[in-house]
Amino acid sequence: MTNVIAGNDGELTSHLEGQDHRITLIGQQSGPARRPFSVRRATRTLTLVLVDYLALVFGLVLLANQSNSPEVASVMTQWWITLPFGSIVVAVLYISGIYRRSWRYYGFWHALTLVGVLIVGLLIAWTSSLAVPDVRAIGRGIVPLALDHLMFATALLMALRASRRIVREWLSGTGPSVAHRSGADGTRWAILVGSPQWALSVIHLLRAEEEPSFRIAGVLLPSISDTLNRLAGVPVLGSHDMLVEVVATLEQRDQRPSLVIACDDGTHLSHREMARLSHRARQLGLDLSRIRDCWSHILQSPSASNPGEISVKKLLGRNEYEMDGELISREVGGKRVLVTGAGGTIGGELCWQLASFRPSKLILLEHSEYQLYTIEMRLREAYPEVEIHAELCSVYDQEEVRRVFAKHRPDIVYHAAALKHVPIVEMNPCAGVQTNIIGTKTIADAVCEFSAKAMIQISTDKAVNPVGMMGATKRVGELYCQALDMCGADDEEAPRFMTVRFGNVLGSSGSVVPLFRRQLEEGKPLTVTHPDIERFFMTVREAVQLILQSSSSSLNYDTPRGTIFVLDMGNPVKIVDLACRMIRLYGLEPETDVPIEFVGVRPGEKLFEELFDNCEEQVESGIKGIFEALSQPIPLPFITKSIDRLARAVAQGDQAEARTITHNLTKIPASGATFDIFTAPPGGRSSSTNEKAIPL
């Protein structure tokens, strides 16, 4: 295993028990290559060698003079014995690498190594001294001196190094009391929650700061310890379950913490315990900082499992759908494929799965630079053999869209770009119309102009009998694509326009699941809009699989035009039931450990979603997991002129007009109305004589 750590030139010492780790410094050569000569480093090493040498010689002379044997004193104080003796010991210390370690960071392992090397050095020095006849003549009388010198030299050399570290910490103000001294300067108090080893590392890191941002009031361990009372001068106050009592005690000492720092590595504290700790911290008004991985986890094992990675079977009570890869490969493999909204949740997963079928070219169209960069880099790393093109473009920018189509000439277009957050689109209707209707029309028109084979529009169950602008704009997009598809009924070469409709996607940016996950991790109540609200759910993976399955099947078997594909979402799930399941998956109890709050239905939101409109007929598609919705289309000239009026309303910023036209269009298929277009003259009656004509 090789670990690469970027940093400045300098020393890096690592002690990893039980494993062989090689650590490479970026920018430095590995192997036997040496660093360039440094006068400063040479001077430092020479000074350390000289200090140790004088300490060894001084100790030998001092102990020899205090010996009860005059013979030992007269022989062992001679310079021609003491000087070579000290030289042999420091030579062994130098060869062992002791002088490459900094005295400023002297610690336990340095001390242990020093003792071992020093014993070896003294043993060699005393053995060598026996070559002198006068020393041999002393006989057994030299043994007490050798033992005394070993203990004295060990204590002296260790004291010299320890004093260097003490002086450093004293000068820098990072001594043992820094993490537990008074917070009178306004610095916040904090409590550490984690294993003793982890807490000790945090304390040492804090002491290394010149101006620490908080003081440590105490440590809470995963379980109560009968032997640990303090860690590096910081009191151990109990276990993580005692947070409430500990905060009350510290408040009496004027040390009330405002911050809890917990080691959330999934090892010492379970996800259930972390959720409870988050809840207690929030009740006490404390900020919670969760450190998810320590160095040992980074170097030795992958991160702990995330309860946010919840399976469909556990959360929704059903299995995920699987796709027919061979059929999709026949339709996608070797084709030029364009995906709009490529940086979004659905668009990104579409790109990811499409790349696995080896299209000849994959074009990513996205208006967000960062999202485009992210998905492009991921795809290039995973599929270097696929030709990938990233295009920064808004779907409603007609000239830019035409430029992209003219440049790449896509065969198949997956249109996933959309504004999908219900309350936001409700408050910004013109923006919703511009992206979801005008943008869809722009992409569809480019498909016709540049003779693409097919366009697959990604829609939503909110487009069924819509009450809000988000659903209404998506429904109009469906109707426009349906009208275009019907226009090619007599032309086999005409592009196919298909719509795939499904409900909420677990884990998407607009889904409730990431919200619940964040609230659980922060110890907050789970917020649900209404006790009876329910939604259809599926994972982004299976949603995209069914999109590819339905579109590929339609192209392969040449299904009738004007069809809207509806994914089988299973039974709708109550959001409050979903919240309870997520709480239990974290090992907690709803209302007991985590409360559920009802905040009211948001603007443009329905209590119950549907998959089929009132005017649509549900039929079997012949494709597993997919239905077809047959509905009355709107003639293309009518809906085109209506969208042109919408474009003028958007350009003028007329939100009321945009709402009216959009909602009127969604009602036409079920109204039985005819489709005359007329303009009412000022102050007069309409020039149309058809009483069922719909004024837009």
XYZ file of C-alpha atoms in Angstrom:
696
model
C 0.000 0.000 0.000
C 1.385 3.402 -0.960
C 0.167 6.624 0.598
C 0.954 9.924 -1.072
C 1.001 13.027 1.093
C 1.487 16.473 -0.393
C 3.426 18.971 1.682
C 6.512 21.092 2.040
C 9.991 19.667 2.257
C 10.760 18.374 5.691
C 10.619 15.374 7.934
C 7.696 13.031 8.226
C 7.854 10.253 10.791
C 5.177 7.627 10.923
C 4.518 4.766 13.279
C 1.872 2.415 11.950
C 1.708 -0.779 13.939
C 1.027 -4.084 12.250
C 1.194 -2.797 8.659
C 3.842 -1.918 6.151
C 3.128 1.575 4.858
C 5.327 3.471 2.466
C 4.808 7.217 2.576
C 5.997 9.260 -0.367
C 6.376 13.016 -0.266
C 5.181 14.659 -3.479
C 7.953 16.714 -5.004
C 10.741 14.629 -3.435
C 12.626 11.720 -4.866
C 12.211 8.335 -3.244
C 14.892 5.743 -2.716
C 18.548 6.480 -1.928
C 18.567 10.040 -3.276
C 19.908 12.513 -0.697
C 18.840 16.022 0.079
C 21.215 18.841 -0.919
C 23.800 19.881 1.659
C 22.569 22.442 4.163
C 24.920 24.425 6.401
C 22.112 25.026 8.888
C 21.281 21.333 9.112
C 24.960 20.367 9.419
C 25.463 22.917 12.203
C 22.408 21.610 14.057
C 23.596 17.990 13.812
C 27.127 18.914 14.933
C 25.733 20.773 17.930
C 23.558 17.824 18.989
C 26.462 15.393 18.601
C 28.689 17.662 20.682
C 26.107 18.000 23.460
C 25.624 14.225 23.690
C 29.371 13.635 23.540
C 30.063 16.025 26.416
C 27.204 14.502 28.431
C 28.603 10.971 27.995
C 32.165 11.943 28.823
C 31.098 14.129 31.738
C 28.983 11.319 33.181
C 31.823 8.801 32.862
C 34.397 11.068 34.555
C 31.949 12.097 37.306
C 30.994 8.530 38.185
C 34.602 7.287 38.012
C 35.749 9.998 40.465
C 32.963 9.020 42.852
C 33.880 5.366 42.675
C 35.101 3.653 45.865
C 37.970 2.138 43.906
C 41.036 4.420 43.446
C 42.142 2.171 40.578
C 38.892 2.761 38.679
C 39.124 6.522 39.265
C 42.741 6.754 38.066
C 42.178 4.678 34.901
C 38.719 5.710 33.729
C 39.399 9.448 33.949
C 42.302 9.365 31.481
C 41.567 11.360 28.301
C 42.888 8.624 25.992
C 40.111 6.385 27.380
C 37.196 8.804 27.843
C 37.501 10.548 24.479
C 37.371 7.360 22.319
C 34.647 5.976 24.606
C 32.368 8.979 23.961
C 33.185 8.929 20.244
C 32.109 5.307 19.880
C 28.736 5.935 21.562
C 27.854 9.067 19.542
C 28.962 7.281 16.357
C 26.412 4.527 17.062
C 23.755 7.155 17.802
C 24.538 8.938 14.540
C 24.465 5.786 12.428
C 21.121 4.769 13.938
C 19.519 8.046 12.785
C 18.896 9.495 16.235
C 20.183 12.912 15.118
C 17.744 13.082 12.240
C 14.900 13.359 14.762
C 13.952 16.773 16.064
C 14.277 17.373 19.790
C 11.374 19.850 19.584
C 8.962 16.961 18.992
C 10.545 14.538 21.438
C 8.036 11.894 22.521
C 7.559 8.383 23.810
C 8.743 6.516 20.710
C 11.784 8.767 20.394
C 12.649 8.022 24.029
C 12.203 4.272 23.563
C 14.399 4.276 20.473
C 17.036 6.364 22.250
C 17.243 3.908 25.157
C 17.648 0.924 22.842
C 20.334 2.548 20.700
C 22.135 3.914 23.759
C 22.372 0.446 25.328
C 23.879 -0.895 22.103
C 26.330 2.023 21.883
C 27.483 1.731 25.492
C 27.859 -2.031 25.154
C 30.116 -1.555 22.126
C 32.088 1.221 23.881
C 32.687 -0.802 27.077
C 33.619 -3.885 25.055
C 36.082 -1.807 23.031
C 37.605 -0.309 26.192
C 38.557 -3.803 27.361
C 41.198 -3.756 24.637
C 43.186 -1.393 26.924
C 45.333 -3.412 29.414
C 44.751 -0.976 32.300
C 40.972 -1.362 31.904
C 41.245 -5.154 31.818
C 43.305 -5.026 34.978
C 40.408 -3.503 36.876
C 38.469 -6.736 36.425
C 34.983 -7.035 37.841
C 35.279 -3.635 39.461
C 34.325 -2.033 36.161
C 30.833 -3.622 36.120
C 29.253 -1.298 38.753
C 30.690 1.708 36.911
C 29.248 0.487 33.587
C 25.769 -0.010 35.078
C 25.822 3.353 36.841
C 26.998 5.062 33.646
C 24.210 3.408 31.613
C 21.518 4.729 33.957
C 23.128 8.159 34.299
C 23.722 8.601 30.536
C 20.180 7.453 29.701
C 18.632 9.872 32.186
C 20.857 12.758 31.092
C 20.312 12.337 27.334
C 16.550 11.951 27.803
C 16.444 15.004 30.086
C 18.275 17.112 27.504
C 15.721 16.229 24.844
C 12.727 16.627 27.129
C 13.952 20.053 28.247
C 14.168 21.146 24.601
C 10.501 20.242 24.064
C 9.436 21.891 27.346
C 11.209 25.106 26.389
C 9.560 25.042 22.947
C 6.061 24.575 24.386
C 6.651 27.240 27.020
C 7.863 29.785 24.445
C 4.988 29.035 22.047
C 2.352 28.990 24.780
C 1.251 25.437 23.961
C 2.051 23.775 27.257
C -0.062 21.108 28.970
C -2.439 23.645 30.466
C -3.353 25.405 27.234
C -6.297 23.159 26.421
C -7.821 23.595 29.858
C -7.070 27.121 30.937
C -9.592 29.874 31.521
C -11.741 31.067 28.654
C -11.859 34.641 29.974
C -10.562 35.921 26.639
C -13.874 35.003 25.023
C -12.658 31.747 23.510
C -15.354 29.071 23.443
C -15.288 25.982 25.609
C -15.631 22.606 23.877
C -16.188 18.968 24.841
C -14.483 16.135 22.991
C -16.463 12.912 22.445
C -14.516 9.906 21.221
C -11.911 7.297 22.060
C -8.963 8.233 24.319
C -6.479 7.958 21.432
C -8.564 10.230 19.229
C -9.162 12.776 21.999
C -5.437 12.846 22.796
C -4.590 13.574 19.149
C -7.074 16.473 19.068
C -5.603 17.896 22.278
C -2.097 17.749 20.813
C -3.288 19.394 17.587
C -4.934 22.161 19.588
C -1.778 22.779 21.578
C 0.141 23.231 18.345
C -2.012 26.257 17.445
C -0.648 29.651 18.369
C -4.134 31.075 18.896
C -6.554 28.193 19.535
C -10.167 28.920 18.577
C -11.574 27.014 21.556
C -10.611 25.502 24.909
C -11.293 21.909 25.883
C -13.384 21.668 29.032
C -13.342 17.880 29.161
C -13.539 14.567 27.354
C -16.446 12.124 27.092
C -15.502 8.559 26.180
C -17.595 5.963 24.297
C -18.002 4.128 27.616
C -17.273 4.913 31.249
C -13.657 4.257 32.248
C -12.691 3.353 35.817
C -9.010 4.119 35.255
C -8.843 7.228 33.061
C -9.273 10.454 34.981
C -7.313 12.855 32.780
C -5.883 12.934 29.259
C -2.892 15.257 28.825
C -4.167 17.435 31.644
C -7.780 17.492 30.399
C -10.363 15.857 32.713
C -12.314 12.807 31.579
C -15.895 13.618 32.604
C -17.696 10.367 31.793
C -19.334 8.710 28.796
C -21.167 10.194 25.806
C -24.541 9.386 27.425
C -23.762 11.846 30.226
C -23.700 14.976 28.021
C -26.651 16.651 29.767
C -25.250 16.080 33.275
C -21.724 17.107 32.251
C -22.910 20.363 30.678
C -24.826 21.197 33.854
C -21.710 20.528 35.982
C -19.468 22.622 33.745
C -21.989 25.458 33.790
C -21.652 25.599 37.565
C -17.892 26.003 37.087
C -18.394 28.849 34.566
C -17.093 26.542 31.854
C -20.311 25.888 29.954
C -19.351 24.559 26.514
C -20.855 25.866 23.300
C -19.287 23.234 21.060
C -19.218 19.420 20.994
C -16.553 17.783 18.813
C -17.311 14.115 18.167
C -15.425 11.382 16.331
C -18.029 10.044 13.903
C -16.028 7.148 12.459
C -18.745 4.537 12.961
C -16.416 2.458 15.153
C -16.453 3.741 18.711
C -19.839 5.452 18.451
C -22.624 3.801 16.460
C -24.879 5.768 14.143
C -27.655 5.425 16.693
C -25.440 6.867 19.441
C -24.324 9.693 17.141
C -27.926 10.566 16.313
C -28.795 10.659 20.018
C -25.748 12.786 20.742
C -26.803 15.190 17.962
C -30.291 15.418 19.387
C -29.046 16.100 22.929
C -26.562 18.702 21.698
C -29.302 20.511 19.810
C -31.586 20.470 22.862
C -28.774 22.016 24.915
C -28.103 24.655 22.276
C -24.618 23.300 21.485
C -22.951 23.265 18.086
C -21.902 19.791 16.988
C -18.818 19.216 14.863
C -18.492 15.658 13.525
C -15.060 14.421 12.461
C -15.815 11.411 10.298
C -12.380 9.862 9.639
C -9.136 9.822 11.549
C -5.776 8.962 9.975
C -5.988 5.320 10.926
C -9.214 4.926 8.963
C -7.829 6.756 5.938
C -4.740 4.548 5.824
C -6.147 1.214 6.916
C -9.794 0.890 5.925
C -12.586 2.555 3.963
C -14.977 4.918 5.649
C -17.687 3.527 7.845
C -20.918 2.683 6.161
C -23.296 5.537 5.718
C -26.879 4.966 6.817
C -27.829 7.482 4.132
C -27.101 4.763 1.569
C -30.503 3.214 2.165
C -31.745 0.424 -0.069
C -35.119 0.564 -1.779
C -36.125 -2.711 -0.173
C -35.550 -1.355 3.338
C -37.093 2.044 2.687
C -39.938 1.319 0.256
C -40.587 -2.363 0.871
C -39.877 -3.509 -2.714
C -36.933 -4.600 -4.843
C -35.210 -2.459 -7.460
C -35.913 -3.055 -11.124
C -33.252 -4.459 -13.421
C -32.760 -3.582 -17.069
C -32.086 -5.439 -20.318
C -28.598 -4.237 -21.152
C -28.410 -5.999 -24.514
C -31.416 -4.120 -25.921
C -30.086 -0.745 -24.759
C -26.650 -1.497 -26.157
C -28.167 -2.131 -29.617
C -29.823 1.292 -29.643
C -27.132 3.366 -27.896
C -23.837 1.649 -28.680
C -21.892 3.442 -31.403
C -24.376 6.366 -31.519
C -23.842 10.075 -30.870
C -25.804 10.760 -27.674
C -26.553 14.160 -26.144
C -27.785 14.658 -22.564
C -29.181 18.000 -21.397
C -28.963 18.816 -17.711
C -25.964 16.481 -17.616
C -24.783 17.782 -14.239
C -28.050 17.118 -12.397
C -29.072 14.039 -10.465
C -30.953 12.333 -13.310
C -28.773 13.777 -16.063
C -25.561 12.719 -14.338
C -26.799 9.167 -13.792
C -27.968 9.063 -17.431
C -24.486 10.036 -18.592
C -22.921 7.476 -16.285
C -25.072 4.591 -17.506
C -24.969 5.664 -21.160
C -21.170 5.748 -21.107
C -21.133 2.089 -20.080
C -22.844 1.205 -23.403
C -19.973 2.789 -25.361
C -21.631 5.449 -27.529
C -19.393 6.822 -30.264
C -19.750 10.291 -28.742
C -21.297 11.511 -25.486
C -22.208 15.212 -25.426
C -22.829 16.779 -22.010
C -24.970 19.916 -22.142
C -25.216 21.826 -18.858
C -25.605 25.484 -17.809
C -23.719 25.129 -14.490
C -19.963 25.273 -15.001
C -19.109 23.438 -11.783
C -21.613 20.617 -12.339
C -20.432 20.229 -15.933
C -16.801 20.062 -14.793
C -17.630 17.502 -12.100
C -19.507 15.049 -14.321
C -17.019 15.435 -17.177
C -14.020 14.628 -14.938
C -15.757 11.605 -13.403
C -16.699 10.226 -16.812
C -13.262 10.793 -18.321
C -11.621 8.947 -15.447
C -14.058 6.015 -15.542
C -14.481 5.753 -19.348
C -11.302 7.064 -21.017
C -12.186 5.236 -24.244
C -15.480 7.158 -24.704
C -15.325 10.417 -26.661
C -16.810 13.016 -24.303
C -17.640 16.634 -25.136
C -18.707 19.168 -22.501
C -20.889 22.047 -23.709
C -21.742 24.958 -21.400
C -25.135 26.088 -22.628
C -28.677 26.982 -21.487
C -31.428 24.948 -23.091
C -33.517 28.079 -23.832
C -30.633 29.818 -25.661
C -31.716 28.981 -29.212
C -28.540 30.069 -30.998
C -26.260 28.212 -28.599
C -28.389 25.063 -28.784
C -28.281 25.178 -32.592
C -24.510 25.625 -32.444
C -24.119 22.522 -30.260
C -26.393 20.445 -32.513
C -24.644 21.630 -35.681
C -21.262 20.796 -34.173
C -22.050 17.281 -32.897
C -25.100 16.107 -34.900
C -26.477 13.869 -32.114
C -28.467 10.737 -32.989
C -30.330 10.483 -29.673
C -31.129 13.282 -27.220
C -32.045 12.741 -23.562
C -33.642 15.911 -22.245
C -33.215 15.992 -18.446
C -32.682 19.732 -17.965
C -35.489 21.280 -15.906
C -36.395 23.410 -12.938
C -37.973 20.921 -10.536
C -38.305 22.471 -7.073
C -42.028 23.045 -6.614
C -41.993 26.101 -4.286
C -39.222 27.846 -6.226
C -40.948 27.469 -9.601
C -44.239 28.533 -8.009
C -42.623 31.791 -6.880
C -40.749 32.218 -10.190
C -43.239 31.199 -12.910
C -41.453 32.973 -15.766
C -38.213 31.134 -14.985
C -40.130 27.849 -14.925
C -41.746 28.587 -18.294
C -38.433 29.643 -19.794
C -36.611 26.431 -18.849
C -39.321 23.762 -18.751
C -41.398 24.893 -21.759
C -39.322 27.179 -23.976
C -36.167 25.163 -23.257
C -37.940 21.916 -24.146
C -39.268 23.455 -27.372
C -35.789 24.739 -28.267
C -34.230 21.292 -27.839
C -37.083 19.559 -29.682
C -36.911 22.015 -32.598
C -33.159 21.411 -32.862
C -33.817 17.662 -32.970
C -36.085 18.239 -35.981
C -33.751 20.705 -37.699
C -30.657 18.530 -37.410
C -32.435 15.211 -38.069
C -31.717 13.405 -34.835
C -33.263 9.969 -34.534
C -35.080 10.508 -31.250
C -35.577 12.754 -28.243
C -36.503 11.340 -24.850
C -37.948 13.883 -22.443
C -37.714 13.239 -18.706
C -40.970 14.275 -17.028
C -42.549 13.972 -13.581
C -45.725 12.779 -11.913
C -46.320 16.401 -10.913
C -47.281 16.992 -14.561
C -50.432 14.884 -14.008
C -53.490 17.054 -13.251
C -51.095 19.801 -12.128
C -51.972 22.429 -9.548
C -48.591 24.166 -9.407
C -46.435 25.836 -12.033
C -43.678 23.251 -11.900
C -46.035 20.425 -12.832
C -47.913 22.591 -15.331
C -44.748 23.607 -17.195
C -43.603 20.001 -17.385
C -47.046 18.987 -18.708
C -46.860 21.563 -21.491
C -43.429 20.174 -22.392
C -45.016 16.727 -22.617
C -47.788 18.042 -24.868
C -45.365 19.765 -27.237
C -43.228 16.635 -27.640
C -46.376 14.562 -28.130
C -47.579 16.930 -30.865
C -44.226 16.720 -32.655
C -44.221 12.935 -32.410
C -47.734 12.745 -33.917
C -46.688 14.953 -36.841
C -44.293 12.227 -37.999
C -46.946 9.498 -38.155
C -46.766 9.360 -41.963
C -42.984 9.777 -42.216
C -40.787 6.873 -41.145
C -37.723 9.128 -41.170
C -39.258 11.701 -38.826
C -37.645 11.904 -35.347
C -39.340 10.128 -32.485
C -40.334 12.194 -29.428
C -40.932 10.164 -26.295
C -41.759 11.232 -22.778
C -40.881 9.169 -19.713
C -42.803 10.107 -16.584
C -41.960 9.057 -13.023
C -42.207 10.289 -9.434
C -39.730 11.308 -6.760
C -36.163 10.066 -6.958
C -34.481 9.017 -3.713
C -31.358 11.048 -3.083
C -31.959 13.692 -5.759
C -31.463 17.351 -4.908
C -35.211 17.856 -4.636
C -35.973 14.682 -2.704
C -37.069 14.584 0.917
C -34.579 11.815 1.774
C -31.438 14.030 1.806
C -33.383 16.522 3.930
C -34.314 13.822 6.458
C -30.749 12.520 6.482
C -29.320 15.961 7.210
C -31.887 16.630 9.939
C -31.116 13.276 11.577
C -27.369 13.888 11.504
C -27.827 17.364 12.974
C -30.159 16.118 15.687
C -33.118 18.167 14.461
C -36.779 17.124 14.241
C -37.848 15.683 10.878
C -40.143 18.115 9.058
C -43.119 16.782 7.071
C -45.569 19.070 5.287
C -48.782 17.155 6.136
C -49.695 13.893 7.947
C -51.502 12.539 4.850
C -49.100 13.618 2.110
C -47.752 10.748 0.012
C -45.441 10.317 -2.948
C -44.168 7.731 -5.433
C -40.470 6.915 -4.983
C -37.693 5.101 -6.792
C -33.902 5.307 -6.808
C -32.081 7.375 -9.402
C -30.388 4.202 -10.637
C -33.591 2.307 -11.379
C -35.292 5.453 -12.763
C -32.530 5.866 -15.331
C -32.524 2.150 -16.106
C -36.242 2.280 -16.908
C -35.761 5.455 -18.976
C -33.171 3.662 -21.095
C -35.259 0.497 -21.195
C -38.453 2.222 -22.362
C -36.795 4.470 -24.936
C -34.665 1.661 -26.390
C -37.656 -0.677 -26.582
C -39.733 1.983 -28.303
C -37.037 2.606 -30.902
C -36.362 -1.090 -31.420
C -40.002 -2.151 -31.790
C -41.295 1.081 -33.371
C -44.149 1.617 -30.908
C -47.107 3.865 -31.830
C -46.445 7.587 -31.794
C -47.750 9.985 -29.184
C -47.187 7.588 -26.294
C -46.099 8.709 -22.860
C -44.207 6.064 -20.892
C -44.989 5.873 -17.178
C -42.641 4.010 -14.876
C -44.194 1.592 -12.422
C -43.400 3.266 -9.116
C -45.127 0.682 -6.960
C -47.496 1.941 -4.293
C -47.306 5.528 -3.065
C -45.545 6.010 0.271
C -46.700 8.364 2.996
C -43.951 10.846 3.778
C -44.558 10.483 7.502
C -44.092 6.694 7.164
C -40.893 7.304 5.208
C -39.655 9.578 8.003
C -40.398 6.888 10.610
C -38.571 4.246 8.574
C -35.496 6.439 8.228
C -35.476 7.157 11.955
C -35.628 3.432 12.717
C -32.880 2.684 10.173
C -30.688 4.967 12.291
C -31.524 2.803 15.301
C -33.798 5.410 16.898
C -37.474 5.584 17.794
C -39.827 8.145 16.189
C -41.194 10.761 18.610
C -39.170 9.227 21.440
C -35.666 9.967 20.146
C -36.524 12.127 17.130
C -39.723 14.197 16.900
C -41.644 14.706 13.634
C -43.002 18.206 12.949
C -45.733 19.074 10.411
C -44.977 22.395 8.726
C -47.831 22.745 6.210
C -48.221 22.122 2.490
C -45.967 24.321 0.354
C -47.199 26.545 -2.519
C -47.950 24.505 -5.651
C -47.860 21.192 -3.790
C -50.501 18.430 -3.801
C -51.231 15.963 -1.043
C -51.490 13.039 -3.453
C -49.544 12.564 -6.679
C -50.860 10.599 -9.656
C -49.173 8.869 -12.565
C -52.003 9.198 -15.109
C -54.008 12.288 -16.091
C -57.825 12.283 -16.038
C -57.893 12.238 -19.838
C -55.290 9.459 -20.193
C -55.837 5.756 -20.640
C -53.443 3.370 -18.891
C -52.331 0.463 -21.086
C -49.715 -2.253 -20.804
C -46.544 -1.488 -22.716
C -45.123 -4.977 -22.951
C -42.025 -3.731 -21.130
C -41.534 -4.901 -17.553
C -41.940 -2.060 -15.053
C -43.363 0.386 -17.630
C -46.895 1.458 -18.572
C -48.144 3.616 -21.421
C -50.437 6.638 -21.111
C -52.658 7.342 -24.136
C -54.084 10.852 -24.211
C -55.645 13.361 -26.602
C -52.824 15.390 -28.212
C -52.949 19.091 -29.057
C -52.300 20.007 -32.706
C -48.794 21.325 -33.238
C -49.770 24.746 -34.750
C -52.012 25.488 -31.766
C -49.476 24.643 -29.071
C -46.665 26.349 -31.014
C -48.555 29.642 -31.164
C -49.420 29.293 -27.487
C -45.759 28.809 -26.558
C -44.868 31.849 -28.655
C -47.303 33.846 -26.522
C -45.681 32.389 -23.418
C -42.286 33.526 -24.700
C -43.610 37.093 -25.075
C -45.069 36.985 -21.552
C -41.724 35.826 -20.177
C -39.868 38.534 -22.087
C -42.215 41.141 -20.588
C -42.003 39.611 -17.110
C -45.781 39.121 -17.041
C -46.126 36.395 -14.418
C -49.937 36.428 -14.380
C -50.112 35.904 -18.145
C -47.522 33.133 -17.981
C -49.545 31.333 -15.299
C -52.826 31.685 -17.189
C -51.564 30.410 -20.529
C -49.648 27.512 -18.955
C -52.557 26.229 -16.866
C -55.029 26.677 -19.748
C -52.835 24.556 -21.990
C -52.738 21.716 -19.456
C -56.583 21.614 -19.368
C -57.136 21.373 -23.132
C -56.691 17.580 -23.639
C -59.529 16.842 -21.205
C -61.776 19.733 -22.256
C -63.024 18.433 -25.625
C -62.382 21.914 -27.043
C -61.499 22.709 -30.635
C -58.296 24.495 -31.411
C -59.039 27.738 -33.235
C -56.524 30.479 -32.574
C -57.969 33.949 -32.352
C -57.123 37.338 -31.007
C -59.849 39.320 -29.300
C -59.853 42.887 -30.681
C -59.799 45.712 -28.141
C -63.288 46.263 -26.801
C -64.865 43.819 -29.271
C -65.924 40.211 -29.629
C -63.725 37.524 -30.996
C -63.593 37.104 -34.758
C -63.936 33.325 -34.281
C -67.420 31.861 -34.489
C -66.513 28.573 -32.746
C -67.904 28.803 -29.227
C -65.632 25.991 -27.964
C -62.444 27.737 -29.023
C -60.023 28.198 -26.134
C -58.776 31.808 -25.765
C -55.137 31.857 -24.726
